[in-house]
Amino acid sequence: MEISKDLIRGHTDTIILNILNQGDSYGYQVSKSIRQLSDQQYELNEATLYTAFRRLEKLGDIESYWGDETQGARRKYYRITSQGQQHLATALDEWRFAKKVISNLISGRIEL
C-alpha cells in the first residue's frame, strides 16, 4: 500500500520542523530521516524539500548556516528557531485535533 501524497502535502512544514526540532540537519539528512520515520513508505522529493526550506526560512521558522566540513563539499545546515518551535507546537495541536475529528467522521456511526 502507498500513502497518498495529498494526505501529507499539507503537513510538509510540520514534518520538517519536527525533524529539525531534534537537531540541526542538512537537506539530504532530512530527506533520509523522512524515509526512515515513514518506514520507507514516503519520500519527499528534493524540489519540495528545498522549497519548504526557503519558505520556512523566509517565515523565520528556521535558520541556515554553512557547515565546516573538513572533507567533501560544504553543507548548508538548518536549525529551528524559537518561532519555529512555537509553530511546530501549534501545528501538532492542530494535527491531533484534526486526526480525532477525521477518525470520528470516518469510523463513527450515526444513531438514527
PDB file of C-alpha atoms in Angstrom:
ATOM      1  CA  MET A   1       0.000   0.000   0.000  1.00  0.00           C
ATOM      2  CA  GLU A   2       1.232   3.509  -0.783  1.00  0.00           C
ATOM      3  CA  ILE A   3       0.350   6.661   1.124  1.00  0.00           C
ATOM      4  CA  SER A   4      -1.263   9.420  -0.900  1.00  0.00           C
ATOM      5  CA  LYS A   5       0.999  12.442  -1.335  1.00  0.00           C
ATOM      6  CA  ASP A   6      -2.143  14.577  -0.975  1.00  0.00           C
ATOM      7  CA  LEU A   7      -2.540  13.350   2.613  1.00  0.00           C
ATOM      8  CA  ILE A   8       0.951  14.527   3.523  1.00  0.00           C
ATOM      9  CA  ARG A   9       1.290  17.633   1.343  1.00  0.00           C
ATOM     10  CA  GLY A  10      -0.289  19.980   3.879  1.00  0.00           C
ATOM     11  CA  HIS A  11       2.000  18.712   6.639  1.00  0.00           C
ATOM     12  CA  THR A  12       5.394  19.085   4.956  1.00  0.00           C
ATOM     13  CA  ASP A  13       6.406  22.071   7.083  1.00  0.00           C
ATOM     14  CA  THR A  14       5.395  20.289  10.284  1.00  0.00           C
ATOM     15  CA  ILE A  15       7.380  17.190   9.289  1.00  0.00           C
ATOM     16  CA  ILE A  16      10.492  19.256   8.565  1.00  0.00           C
ATOM     17  CA  LEU A  17      10.133  21.319  11.751  1.00  0.00           C
ATOM     18  CA  ASN A  18       9.742  18.118  13.782  1.00  0.00           C
ATOM     19  CA  ILE A  19      12.974  16.706  12.356  1.00  0.00           C
ATOM     20  CA  LEU A  20      14.889  19.952  12.910  1.00  0.00           C
ATOM     21  CA  ASN A  21      13.494  20.176  16.443  1.00  0.00           C
ATOM     22  CA  GLN A  22      15.526  17.038  17.151  1.00  0.00           C
ATOM     23  CA  GLY A  23      18.751  18.681  15.949  1.00  0.00           C
ATOM     24  CA  ASP A  24      20.318  20.739  13.185  1.00  0.00           C
ATOM     25  CA  SER A  25      20.485  18.949   9.864  1.00  0.00           C
ATOM     26  CA  TYR A  26      21.116  19.365   6.145  1.00  0.00           C
ATOM     27  CA  GLY A  27      18.900  18.562   3.172  1.00  0.00           C
ATOM     28  CA  TYR A  28      19.984  15.013   2.398  1.00  0.00           C
ATOM     29  CA  GLN A  29      19.845  14.013   6.075  1.00  0.00           C
ATOM     30  CA  VAL A  30      16.337  15.487   6.474  1.00  0.00           C
ATOM     31  CA  SER A  31      15.221  13.547   3.397  1.00  0.00           C
ATOM     32  CA  LYS A  32      16.790  10.371   4.792  1.00  0.00           C
ATOM     33  CA  SER A  33      15.080  10.932   8.165  1.00  0.00           C
ATOM     34  CA  ILE A  34      11.706  11.261   6.438  1.00  0.00           C
ATOM     35  CA  ARG A  35      12.241   7.934   4.666  1.00  0.00           C
ATOM     36  CA  GLN A  36      13.316   6.275   7.934  1.00  0.00           C
ATOM     37  CA  LEU A  37      10.458   7.710  10.013  1.00  0.00           C
ATOM     38  CA  SER A  38       7.944   6.551   7.385  1.00  0.00           C
ATOM     39  CA  ASP A  39       9.435   3.042   7.217  1.00  0.00           C
ATOM     40  CA  GLN A  40      10.411   3.771   3.593  1.00  0.00           C
ATOM     41  CA  GLN A  41       6.743   4.487   2.732  1.00  0.00           C
ATOM     42  CA  TYR A  42       7.205   8.176   1.895  1.00  0.00           C
ATOM     43  CA  GLU A  43       9.898  10.174   0.167  1.00  0.00           C
ATOM     44  CA  LEU A  44       9.917  13.946  -0.095  1.00  0.00           C
ATOM     45  CA  ASN A  45      11.388  14.994  -3.430  1.00  0.00           C
ATOM     46  CA  GLU A  46      14.327  17.363  -3.414  1.00  0.00           C
ATOM     47  CA  ALA A  47      12.499  20.273  -5.074  1.00  0.00           C
ATOM     48  CA  THR A  48       9.690  20.156  -2.494  1.00  0.00           C
ATOM     49  CA  LEU A  49      12.181  19.884   0.377  1.00  0.00           C
ATOM     50  CA  TYR A  50      14.258  22.895  -0.661  1.00  0.00           C
ATOM     51  CA  THR A  51      11.152  24.953  -1.483  1.00  0.00           C
ATOM     52  CA  ALA A  52       9.935  24.225   2.058  1.00  0.00           C
ATOM     53  CA  PHE A  53      13.344  25.196   3.496  1.00  0.00           C
ATOM     54  CA  ARG A  54      13.186  28.565   1.689  1.00  0.00           C
ATOM     55  CA  ARG A  55       9.591  29.169   2.811  1.00  0.00           C
ATOM     56  CA  LEU A  56      10.315  28.260   6.445  1.00  0.00           C
ATOM     57  CA  GLU A  57      13.443  30.415   6.470  1.00  0.00           C
ATOM     58  CA  LYS A  58      11.555  33.379   4.989  1.00  0.00           C
ATOM     59  CA  LEU A  59       8.884  32.974   7.699  1.00  0.00           C
ATOM     60  CA  GLY A  60      11.565  32.912  10.413  1.00  0.00           C
ATOM     61  CA  ASP A  61      10.821  29.328  11.496  1.00  0.00           C
ATOM     62  CA  ILE A  62      14.295  28.064  10.563  1.00  0.00           C
ATOM     63  CA  GLU A  63      17.773  29.494  10.023  1.00  0.00           C
ATOM     64  CA  SER A  64      20.525  28.202   7.763  1.00  0.00           C
ATOM     65  CA  TYR A  65      24.303  28.215   8.079  1.00  0.00           C
ATOM     66  CA  TRP A  66      27.230  26.648   6.285  1.00  0.00           C
ATOM     67  CA  GLY A  67      28.960  23.713   7.957  1.00  0.00           C
ATOM     68  CA  ASP A  68      32.706  23.381   8.452  1.00  0.00           C
ATOM     69  CA  GLU A  69      33.234  20.037   6.720  1.00  0.00           C
ATOM     70  CA  THR A  70      36.873  19.029   6.517  1.00  0.00           C
ATOM     71  CA  GLN A  71      36.153  16.539   3.735  1.00  0.00           C
ATOM     72  CA  GLY A  72      33.758  16.744   0.825  1.00  0.00           C
ATOM     73  CA  ALA A  73      31.510  19.601  -0.189  1.00  0.00           C
ATOM     74  CA  ARG A  74      30.290  22.204   2.277  1.00  0.00           C
ATOM     75  CA  ARG A  75      26.786  21.550   3.511  1.00  0.00           C
ATOM     76  CA  LYS A  76      24.086  24.052   4.294  1.00  0.00           C
ATOM     77  CA  TYR A  77      22.597  23.192   7.680  1.00  0.00           C
ATOM     78  CA  TYR A  78      19.226  24.212   9.018  1.00  0.00           C
ATOM     79  CA  ARG A  79      18.129  24.818  12.600  1.00  0.00           C
ATOM     80  CA  ILE A  80      14.720  25.506  14.039  1.00  0.00           C
ATOM     81  CA  THR A  81      14.192  28.892  15.694  1.00  0.00           C
ATOM     82  CA  SER A  82      12.130  29.581  18.812  1.00  0.00           C
ATOM     83  CA  GLN A  83       9.404  30.883  16.497  1.00  0.00           C
ATOM     84  CA  GLY A  84       9.630  27.605  14.568  1.00  0.00           C
ATOM     85  CA  GLN A  85       9.246  25.653  17.816  1.00  0.00           C
ATOM     86  CA  GLN A  86       6.069  27.607  18.566  1.00  0.00           C
ATOM     87  CA  HIS A  87       4.818  26.979  15.021  1.00  0.00           C
ATOM     88  CA  LEU A  88       5.562  23.253  15.471  1.00  0.00           C
ATOM     89  CA  ALA A  89       3.696  23.100  18.793  1.00  0.00           C
ATOM     90  CA  THR A  90       0.643  24.771  17.245  1.00  0.00           C
ATOM     91  CA  ALA A  91       0.768  22.522  14.163  1.00  0.00           C
ATOM     92  CA  LEU A  92       0.991  19.399  16.354  1.00  0.00           C
ATOM     93  CA  ASP A  93      -2.032  20.532  18.389  1.00  0.00           C
ATOM     94  CA  GLU A  94      -3.949  21.157  15.160  1.00  0.00           C
ATOM     95  CA  TRP A  95      -2.873  17.723  13.835  1.00  0.00           C
ATOM     96  CA  ARG A  96      -4.069  15.920  16.969  1.00  0.00           C
ATOM     97  CA  PHE A  97      -7.412  17.723  16.799  1.00  0.00           C
ATOM     98  CA  ALA A  98      -7.860  17.053  13.066  1.00  0.00           C
ATOM     99  CA  LYS A  99      -6.844  13.399  13.495  1.00  0.00           C
ATOM    100  CA  LYS A 100      -9.536  12.936  16.136  1.00  0.00           C
ATOM    101  CA  VAL A 101     -12.233  14.668  14.077  1.00  0.00           C
ATOM    102  CA  ILE A 102     -11.339  12.760  10.891  1.00  0.00           C
ATOM    103  CA  SER A 103     -11.256   9.467  12.779  1.00  0.00           C
ATOM    104  CA  ASN A 104     -14.729  10.151  14.153  1.00  0.00           C
ATOM    105  CA  LEU A 105     -16.018  11.153  10.726  1.00  0.00           C
ATOM    106  CA  ILE A 106     -14.626   8.060   9.016  1.00  0.00           C
ATOM    107  CA  SER A 107     -15.263   5.398  11.621  1.00  0.00           C
ATOM    108  CA  GLY A 108     -18.162   6.864  13.581  1.00  0.00           C
ATOM    109  CA  ARG A 109     -21.730   5.744  13.343  1.00  0.00           C
ATOM    110  CA  ILE A 110     -24.810   7.890  13.445  1.00  0.00           C
ATOM    111  CA  GLU A 111     -27.574   6.615  15.658  1.00  0.00           C
ATOM    112  CA  LEU A 112     -30.928   7.218  13.966  1.00  0.00           C
TER     113      LEU A 112
END
